[in-house]
Tab-separated table of C-alpha atoms in Angstrom:
chain	number	residue	atom	x	y	z
A	1	MET	CA	146.656	25.851	256.161
A	2	THR	CA	147.553	22.956	253.858
A	3	ASP	CA	144.648	21.052	252.424
A	4	THR	CA	145.270	17.596	251.323
A	5	SER	CA	142.945	15.213	249.542
A	6	ARG	CA	143.150	11.762	248.281
A	7	SER	CA	141.119	9.420	246.192
A	8	GLY	CA	141.053	5.663	245.575
A	9	ARG	CA	139.361	3.364	243.084
A	10	GLY	CA	138.679	6.163	240.740
A	11	ALA	CA	136.972	8.417	243.443
A	12	ARG	CA	137.405	12.187	243.348
A	13	THR	CA	139.752	12.262	240.254
A	14	GLY	CA	138.082	15.268	238.625
A	15	ARG	CA	141.106	17.531	238.865
A	16	ALA	CA	143.590	15.013	237.734
A	17	ARG	CA	141.687	13.773	234.591
A	18	ARG	CA	142.256	16.572	232.260
A	19	ARG	CA	140.444	16.588	228.884
A	20	PRO	CA	142.592	15.746	225.936
A	21	THR	CA	142.328	19.289	224.641
A	22	ALA	CA	143.907	20.723	227.825
A	23	ALA	CA	146.961	18.229	227.656
A	24	THR	CA	147.291	18.865	223.998
A	25	ALA	CA	147.413	22.630	224.554
A	26	ALA	CA	149.898	22.254	227.317
A	27	THR	CA	152.182	20.152	225.149
A	28	ALA	CA	151.952	22.739	222.341
A	29	VAL	CA	152.867	25.578	224.790
A	30	ALA	CA	155.769	23.500	226.138
A	31	ALA	CA	157.084	22.697	222.596
A	32	ALA	CA	156.998	26.435	221.725
A	33	ALA	CA	158.761	27.425	224.840
A	34	ALA	CA	161.433	24.714	224.242
A	35	ALA	CA	162.075	26.000	220.763
A	36	ALA	CA	162.445	29.490	221.926
A	37	LEU	CA	164.713	28.538	224.932
A	38	ALA	CA	166.886	26.254	222.741
A	39	VAL	CA	167.601	29.103	220.305
A	40	SER	CA	168.563	31.422	223.088
A	41	LEU	CA	170.630	28.877	224.993
A	42	SER	CA	172.338	27.644	221.932
A	43	ALA	CA	173.445	31.255	221.088
A	44	ALA	CA	175.016	31.366	224.582
A	45	GLY	CA	176.866	28.146	224.129
A	46	CYS	CA	174.255	25.867	225.907
A	47	THR	CA	171.422	23.759	224.828
A	48	SER	CA	168.313	22.564	226.535
A	49	SER	CA	167.950	18.930	227.810
A	50	GLY	CA	164.754	18.714	225.842
A	51	GLY	CA	164.531	16.497	222.764
A	52	SER	CA	167.261	14.037	223.788
A	53	SER	CA	165.485	13.017	227.089
A	54	PRO	CA	163.948	9.595	227.124
A	55	PRO	CA	160.364	8.953	228.610
A	56	ASP	CA	159.766	9.044	232.304
A	57	ASP	CA	162.624	10.290	234.403
A	58	GLY	CA	165.324	8.975	231.997
A	59	ARG	CA	167.617	7.427	234.651
A	60	SER	CA	168.575	3.809	234.811
A	61	ALA	CA	167.339	1.379	237.385
A	62	SER	CA	170.082	-1.132	236.954
A	63	HIS	CA	171.835	-0.794	240.240
A	64	SER	CA	170.922	-3.097	243.116
A	65	PRO	CA	168.162	-1.797	245.506
A	66	SER	CA	169.837	-0.293	248.521
A	67	PRO	CA	169.675	2.814	250.794
A	68	THR	CA	171.200	5.633	248.945
A	69	GLY	CA	174.687	6.656	249.996
A	70	THR	CA	175.629	3.191	250.965
A	71	GLY	CA	177.475	1.996	247.901
A	72	THR	CA	181.132	1.232	247.382
A	73	GLY	CA	182.449	3.820	249.916
A	74	ALA	CA	184.592	5.403	247.293
A	75	ALA	CA	184.966	9.181	247.314
A	76	VAL	CA	182.232	10.870	245.366
A	77	GLY	CA	181.580	14.469	244.477
A	78	PRO	CA	178.932	16.803	245.685
A	79	VAL	CA	175.325	16.740	244.478
A	80	LEU	CA	173.970	19.777	242.665
A	81	ALA	CA	170.876	21.249	244.196
A	82	VAL	CA	169.031	24.086	242.165
A	83	LYS	CA	166.259	26.415	243.406
A	84	ILE	CA	163.711	26.367	240.534
A	85	ASP	CA	160.905	28.873	239.962
A	86	ASN	CA	157.417	27.275	240.063
A	87	ALA	CA	155.330	30.392	239.275
A	88	PRO	CA	152.945	29.990	236.365
A	89	GLU	CA	155.198	32.415	234.222
A	90	ALA	CA	158.155	29.919	234.845
A	91	ARG	CA	156.518	26.807	233.311
A	92	PRO	CA	157.375	24.586	231.643
A	93	GLN	CA	160.645	24.266	233.450
A	94	THR	CA	163.944	22.758	231.961
A	95	GLY	CA	165.857	19.909	233.367
A	96	LEU	CA	163.376	18.731	236.130
A	97	ASP	CA	162.897	15.428	234.398
A	98	SER	CA	166.672	14.722	235.046
A	99	ALA	CA	166.600	15.287	238.732
A	100	ASP	CA	166.936	12.306	241.190
A	101	VAL	CA	164.923	14.180	243.783
A	102	VAL	CA	162.502	17.141	243.553
A	103	TYR	CA	161.426	18.822	246.704
A	104	ALA	CA	158.330	21.055	246.774
A	105	GLU	CA	157.821	23.511	249.542
A	106	GLN	CA	155.468	26.464	250.338
A	107	VAL	CA	156.916	29.949	250.058
A	108	GLU	CA	155.543	33.479	250.578
A	109	GLY	CA	151.877	34.288	249.727
A	110	GLY	CA	151.083	30.463	249.847
A	111	LEU	CA	152.946	29.827	246.533
A	112	SER	CA	155.287	26.984	245.863
A	113	ARG	CA	158.899	26.628	244.792
A	114	LEU	CA	161.034	23.519	243.907
A	115	MET	CA	164.422	22.361	244.725
A	116	ALA	CA	165.854	19.798	242.233
A	117	VAL	CA	168.770	17.600	243.364
A	118	TYR	CA	171.042	16.103	240.713
A	119	ALA	CA	173.371	13.038	241.164
A	120	SER	CA	172.831	10.394	238.486
A	121	ARG	CA	173.100	12.743	235.564
A	122	LEU	CA	173.416	16.383	234.803
A	123	PRO	CA	171.096	17.930	232.097
A	124	LYS	CA	172.539	20.569	229.741
A	125	ALA	CA	170.401	23.355	231.242
A	126	VAL	CA	168.169	23.735	234.498
A	127	GLY	CA	165.748	26.526	235.214
A	128	PRO	CA	164.254	29.016	235.647
A	129	VAL	CA	166.583	29.573	238.675
A	130	ARG	CA	165.342	31.631	241.679
A	131	SER	CA	166.158	32.666	245.086
A	132	ALA	CA	167.039	30.562	248.169
A	133	ARG	CA	165.173	30.322	251.542
A	134	GLU	CA	166.334	29.752	255.089
A	135	SER	CA	164.898	26.271	255.236
A	136	ASP	CA	166.939	25.192	252.237
A	137	LEU	CA	170.015	25.284	254.565
A	138	GLU	CA	168.585	22.765	256.956
A	139	LEU	CA	167.323	20.549	254.166
A	140	LEU	CA	170.685	20.493	252.439
A	141	ARG	CA	172.669	19.551	255.552
A	142	GLN	CA	172.032	15.791	254.662
A	143	PHE	CA	174.319	16.098	251.676
A	144	GLU	CA	178.133	16.320	251.887
A	145	ARG	CA	178.916	19.958	250.989
A	146	PRO	CA	176.484	20.094	248.118
A	147	VAL	CA	176.684	22.874	245.410
A	148	LEU	CA	173.630	25.007	245.647
A	149	ALA	CA	172.691	27.164	242.586
A	150	PHE	CA	170.358	29.929	243.220
A	151	SER	CA	169.623	33.559	242.149
A	152	GLY	CA	169.711	35.945	245.058
A	153	ALA	CA	168.380	35.899	248.636
A	154	GLN	CA	167.415	38.286	251.257
A	155	GLY	CA	170.272	40.437	252.539
A	156	LYS	CA	170.051	39.166	256.050
A	157	LEU	CA	169.948	35.546	254.884
A	158	LEU	CA	173.139	35.741	252.808
A	159	PRO	CA	175.507	35.556	255.863
A	160	LEU	CA	173.789	32.338	256.923
A	161	ILE	CA	174.201	30.941	253.453
A	162	ASP	CA	177.871	31.921	253.579
A	163	ARG	CA	178.456	30.060	256.789
A	164	ALA	CA	176.441	26.951	255.781
A	165	PRO	CA	178.490	23.735	254.830
A	166	LEU	CA	177.713	24.131	251.154
A	167	ASP	CA	179.129	25.664	248.000
A	168	ALA	CA	176.768	28.632	247.122
A	169	VAL	CA	177.017	29.638	243.448
A	170	THR	CA	174.979	32.592	242.228
A	171	PRO	CA	175.230	34.421	238.821
A	172	GLU	CA	177.337	37.133	240.621
A	173	LYS	CA	179.848	34.455	241.805
A	174	LYS	CA	179.958	32.542	238.453
A	175	SER	CA	178.322	34.413	235.705
A	176	ASP	CA	179.486	32.052	232.869
A	177	ALA	CA	177.325	29.238	234.450
A	178	TYR	CA	174.089	31.205	233.985
A	179	VAL	CA	172.241	32.566	230.937
A	180	ARG	CA	169.193	34.564	230.225
A	181	GLY	CA	167.090	32.583	227.662
A	182	GLY	CA	163.676	32.187	225.921
A	183	GLU	CA	160.988	34.783	225.518
A	184	ARG	CA	159.921	35.089	229.064
A	185	PRO	CA	160.507	38.310	231.074
A	186	ALA	CA	162.868	38.462	233.975
A	187	PRO	CA	163.060	36.990	236.550
A	188	HIS	CA	161.464	33.895	234.915
A	189	ASN	CA	164.220	33.395	232.312
A	190	LEU	CA	167.398	32.550	234.123
A	191	TYR	CA	168.961	29.173	233.403
A	192	LEU	CA	171.869	27.288	234.833
A	193	ARG	CA	174.523	25.307	232.783
A	194	PRO	CA	175.443	22.578	235.250
A	195	SER	CA	178.609	21.617	233.390
A	196	ARG	CA	180.025	24.901	234.432
A	197	LEU	CA	179.755	23.944	238.126
A	198	LEU	CA	180.490	20.169	238.087
A	199	PRO	CA	182.756	18.282	235.711
A	200	ALA	CA	180.524	15.272	235.870
A	201	ALA	CA	177.516	13.839	237.753
A	202	PRO	CA	178.804	12.457	241.039
A	203	GLY	CA	176.620	9.289	240.992
A	204	LYS	CA	174.045	7.881	243.330
A	205	ASP	CA	176.450	7.429	246.241
A	206	ALA	CA	176.353	11.186	246.743
A	207	LEU	CA	172.586	10.927	247.538
A	208	THR	CA	172.734	10.709	251.387
A	209	THR	CA	169.021	11.243	251.774
A	210	GLY	CA	168.430	8.041	253.608
A	211	PHE	CA	166.046	6.930	250.884
A	212	ARG	CA	165.901	3.099	250.180
A	213	PHE	CA	164.876	1.538	246.916
A	214	GLY	CA	163.407	-1.951	246.653
A	215	PRO	CA	160.230	-3.969	246.873
A	216	ALA	CA	157.153	-2.251	248.114
A	217	PRO	CA	155.949	-2.839	251.718
A	218	SER	CA	152.985	-5.023	252.457
A	219	GLY	CA	149.572	-3.484	252.821
A	220	GLY	CA	148.735	-0.007	251.572
A	221	ARG	CA	145.606	1.016	249.781
A	222	ALA	CA	144.768	1.506	246.159
A	223	GLU	CA	145.224	5.114	245.154
A	224	THR	CA	144.495	6.732	241.707
A	225	SER	CA	145.091	10.404	242.573
A	226	ARG	CA	146.562	12.507	245.396
A	227	THR	CA	146.361	16.272	245.768
A	228	VAL	CA	148.330	18.473	248.198
A	229	ARG	CA	147.172	22.089	248.398
A	230	TYR	CA	148.943	25.125	249.654
A	231	PRO	CA	146.917	28.504	250.116
A	232	ALA	CA	147.784	29.633	246.579
A	233	ALA	CA	149.113	26.503	244.863
A	234	GLY	CA	148.578	22.816	244.451
A	235	PHE	CA	150.113	19.460	243.207
A	236	THR	CA	148.202	16.499	241.923
A	237	PHE	CA	149.788	13.201	241.193
A	238	THR	CA	147.698	10.727	239.050
A	239	TRP	CA	148.739	7.039	238.776
A	240	SER	CA	149.371	5.847	235.214
A	241	ALA	CA	149.458	2.146	235.003
A	242	SER	CA	150.652	2.204	231.420
A	243	ARG	CA	153.667	4.308	232.409
A	244	GLY	CA	154.142	2.875	235.856
A	245	ARG	CA	154.531	6.388	237.102
A	246	TRP	CA	152.671	9.198	238.842
A	247	LEU	CA	151.776	12.050	236.361
A	248	VAL	CA	152.329	15.485	237.815
A	249	SER	CA	149.907	18.396	237.589
A	250	THR	CA	150.530	21.796	239.081
A	251	ASP	CA	147.732	24.149	239.839
A	252	GLY	CA	145.332	21.937	237.967
A	253	ARG	CA	147.402	21.674	234.737
A	254	PRO	CA	149.541	18.993	233.424
A	255	THR	CA	153.263	19.521	234.396
A	256	VAL	CA	155.486	18.956	231.483
A	257	ALA	CA	159.211	19.422	230.590
A	258	THR	CA	160.321	21.688	227.776
A	259	ASP	CA	160.119	18.756	225.381
A	260	GLY	CA	156.527	18.292	226.100
A	261	GLN	CA	156.880	14.983	228.096
A	262	ARG	CA	154.835	14.845	231.180
A	263	LEU	CA	156.737	14.952	234.346
A	264	ALA	CA	156.166	11.373	236.114
A	265	PRO	CA	158.144	10.339	239.226
A	266	ALA	CA	158.125	6.716	240.302
A	267	THR	CA	157.590	7.617	243.942
A	268	VAL	CA	155.886	10.451	245.574
A	269	VAL	CA	156.251	11.259	249.270
A	270	VAL	CA	153.771	13.590	251.011
A	271	GLN	CA	155.710	14.461	254.171
A	272	TYR	CA	153.897	16.228	257.012
A	273	VAL	CA	156.097	18.707	258.771
A	274	ARG	CA	156.066	21.693	260.971
A	275	VAL	CA	155.802	24.949	258.953
A	276	ARG	CA	156.342	28.027	261.057
A	277	ALA	CA	157.067	31.727	260.526
A	278	SER	CA	160.686	32.688	259.934
A	279	GLY	CA	162.438	35.851	260.588
A	280	PHE	CA	162.303	36.902	256.953
A	281	HIS	CA	159.815	38.697	254.695
A	282	ASP	CA	159.529	39.309	251.013
A	283	PHE	CA	159.495	42.877	249.628
A	284	LEU	CA	155.590	42.978	249.947
A	285	GLY	CA	155.933	42.218	253.630
A	286	ASN	CA	154.793	38.527	253.517
A	287	ASN	CA	156.535	36.222	255.975
A	288	THR	CA	158.724	33.544	254.623
A	289	PRO	CA	157.518	30.110	255.881
A	290	TYR	CA	160.212	27.959	257.484
A	291	THR	CA	159.818	24.214	256.563
A	292	GLN	CA	161.221	22.212	259.313
A	293	THR	CA	162.660	18.939	258.005
A	294	VAL	CA	164.507	17.771	261.110
A	295	GLY	CA	162.420	15.859	263.611
A	296	SER	CA	159.632	13.192	263.082
A	297	GLY	CA	156.107	12.823	261.937
A	298	LYS	CA	153.782	11.129	259.426
A	299	ALA	CA	154.080	10.747	255.731
A	300	GLU	CA	152.429	9.062	252.794
A	301	VAL	CA	154.452	7.108	250.255
A	302	LEU	CA	152.876	6.657	246.835
A	303	ARG	CA	154.205	3.953	244.569
A	304	GLY	CA	152.818	1.416	242.091
A	305	GLY	CA	149.302	2.778	242.348
A	306	ARG	CA	149.053	2.337	246.131
A	307	ALA	CA	149.519	4.660	248.997
A	308	TYR	CA	151.276	3.741	252.384
A	309	ASP	CA	150.936	5.569	255.609
A	310	VAL	CA	154.345	5.702	257.218
A	311	ASN	CA	156.421	7.447	259.767
A	312	TRP	CA	159.508	9.666	259.006
A	313	LYS	CA	162.400	10.579	261.327
A	314	ARG	CA	165.403	12.824	260.949
A	315	ALA	CA	167.215	13.000	264.318
A	316	LYS	CA	169.952	15.581	263.144
A	317	ALA	CA	170.313	17.944	260.271
A	318	GLU	CA	173.385	15.886	259.195
A	319	ASP	CA	171.217	12.685	258.874
A	320	GLY	CA	169.132	11.516	255.910
A	321	THR	CA	165.376	11.007	256.457
A	322	GLU	CA	164.276	7.470	257.515
A	323	PHE	CA	160.877	6.250	256.454
A	324	SER	CA	159.272	3.215	258.280
A	325	THR	CA	156.157	1.276	258.655
A	326	ALA	CA	154.131	1.272	261.947
A	327	ASP	CA	156.123	-1.765	263.126
A	328	GLY	CA	159.340	-0.135	262.419
A	329	GLU	CA	160.249	-1.808	259.100
A	330	PRO	CA	162.216	0.432	256.581
A	331	VAL	CA	160.034	1.524	253.674
A	332	ALA	CA	161.596	1.347	250.259
A	333	PHE	CA	160.700	3.450	247.183
A	334	ALA	CA	160.345	2.425	243.637
A	335	GLU	CA	163.377	2.889	241.323
A	336	GLY	CA	163.341	6.279	239.554
A	337	GLN	CA	162.732	9.917	240.360
A	338	VAL	CA	161.317	10.829	243.801
A	339	TRP	CA	159.068	13.773	244.478
A	340	VAL	CA	158.932	14.969	248.206
A	341	VAL	CA	156.050	17.440	248.829
A	342	PHE	CA	156.262	19.068	252.254
A	343	ALA	CA	152.789	19.612	253.744
A	344	LYS	CA	151.847	21.305	256.972
A	345	ALA	CA	151.292	18.782	259.753
A	346	PRO	CA	147.723	18.926	261.264
């Protein structure tokens, strides 16, 4: 069962408010990991996206607020979606701060895994890369033949991936796009070089998610911290007024990039969905949860230090997800990176 908790006006923020020593330690670990990874990737002809990344999500907010995918109408290339390891041994990850959208989902054993989607810009490296899941195929149908980078999948799932309307790229299919790096043991040390898969970032018009960007809706409630818990994992988002962003923590620890910068999306969506058993299991016999993203339900949108209770709807797999207020008005997100955390509907 998914446990979610919220706090407003400073209440129940104990988990999110880490002591300075914890944050300092996390940054030191991240810096050490970044140095080790940079050496390894440089030797393989690739460098981390670390030190050159600006604060926050590093992407421009200069374009006019509008629904994604509704720009000039000119042909655009595919987005890049990467399945990213979120086990403790995989942190800090590389390239997450460059993603336009980060999806968080529950996997076997109550753990979590991430899918990062890139359109505005491509970092030099992304990872650690891990395996795909059945529900990824439904989630990705909203994009026009996306490139999916992953490392392995269950044998019975591979034919479904092959038939899906996407370009699946594994290390076996394109070995020069992947490299083992850093001091971590396998499988937590596989990194993708996006430039080997796409010649350039396709731009925001490739993001056919249905997301809208613009002014916040009226109403809402003050919110300083929001936690979503899976059986064996958890995410906390703490509002930082000085940065105008939500600071991410994973399993009670600050979530940082390999350059030591705290991950800080502009908008966080807690989307309540149906999570059911799939027909697949891991090697330990644990069932793989299927996160159903087509349908409708409730969600919470966090932006600007406030939380908004909204409705979501995605009628067909080919559609993006619409978010609206109780009276049917479209809900816009803040400019910048968006995290969507899938939580089990009550």
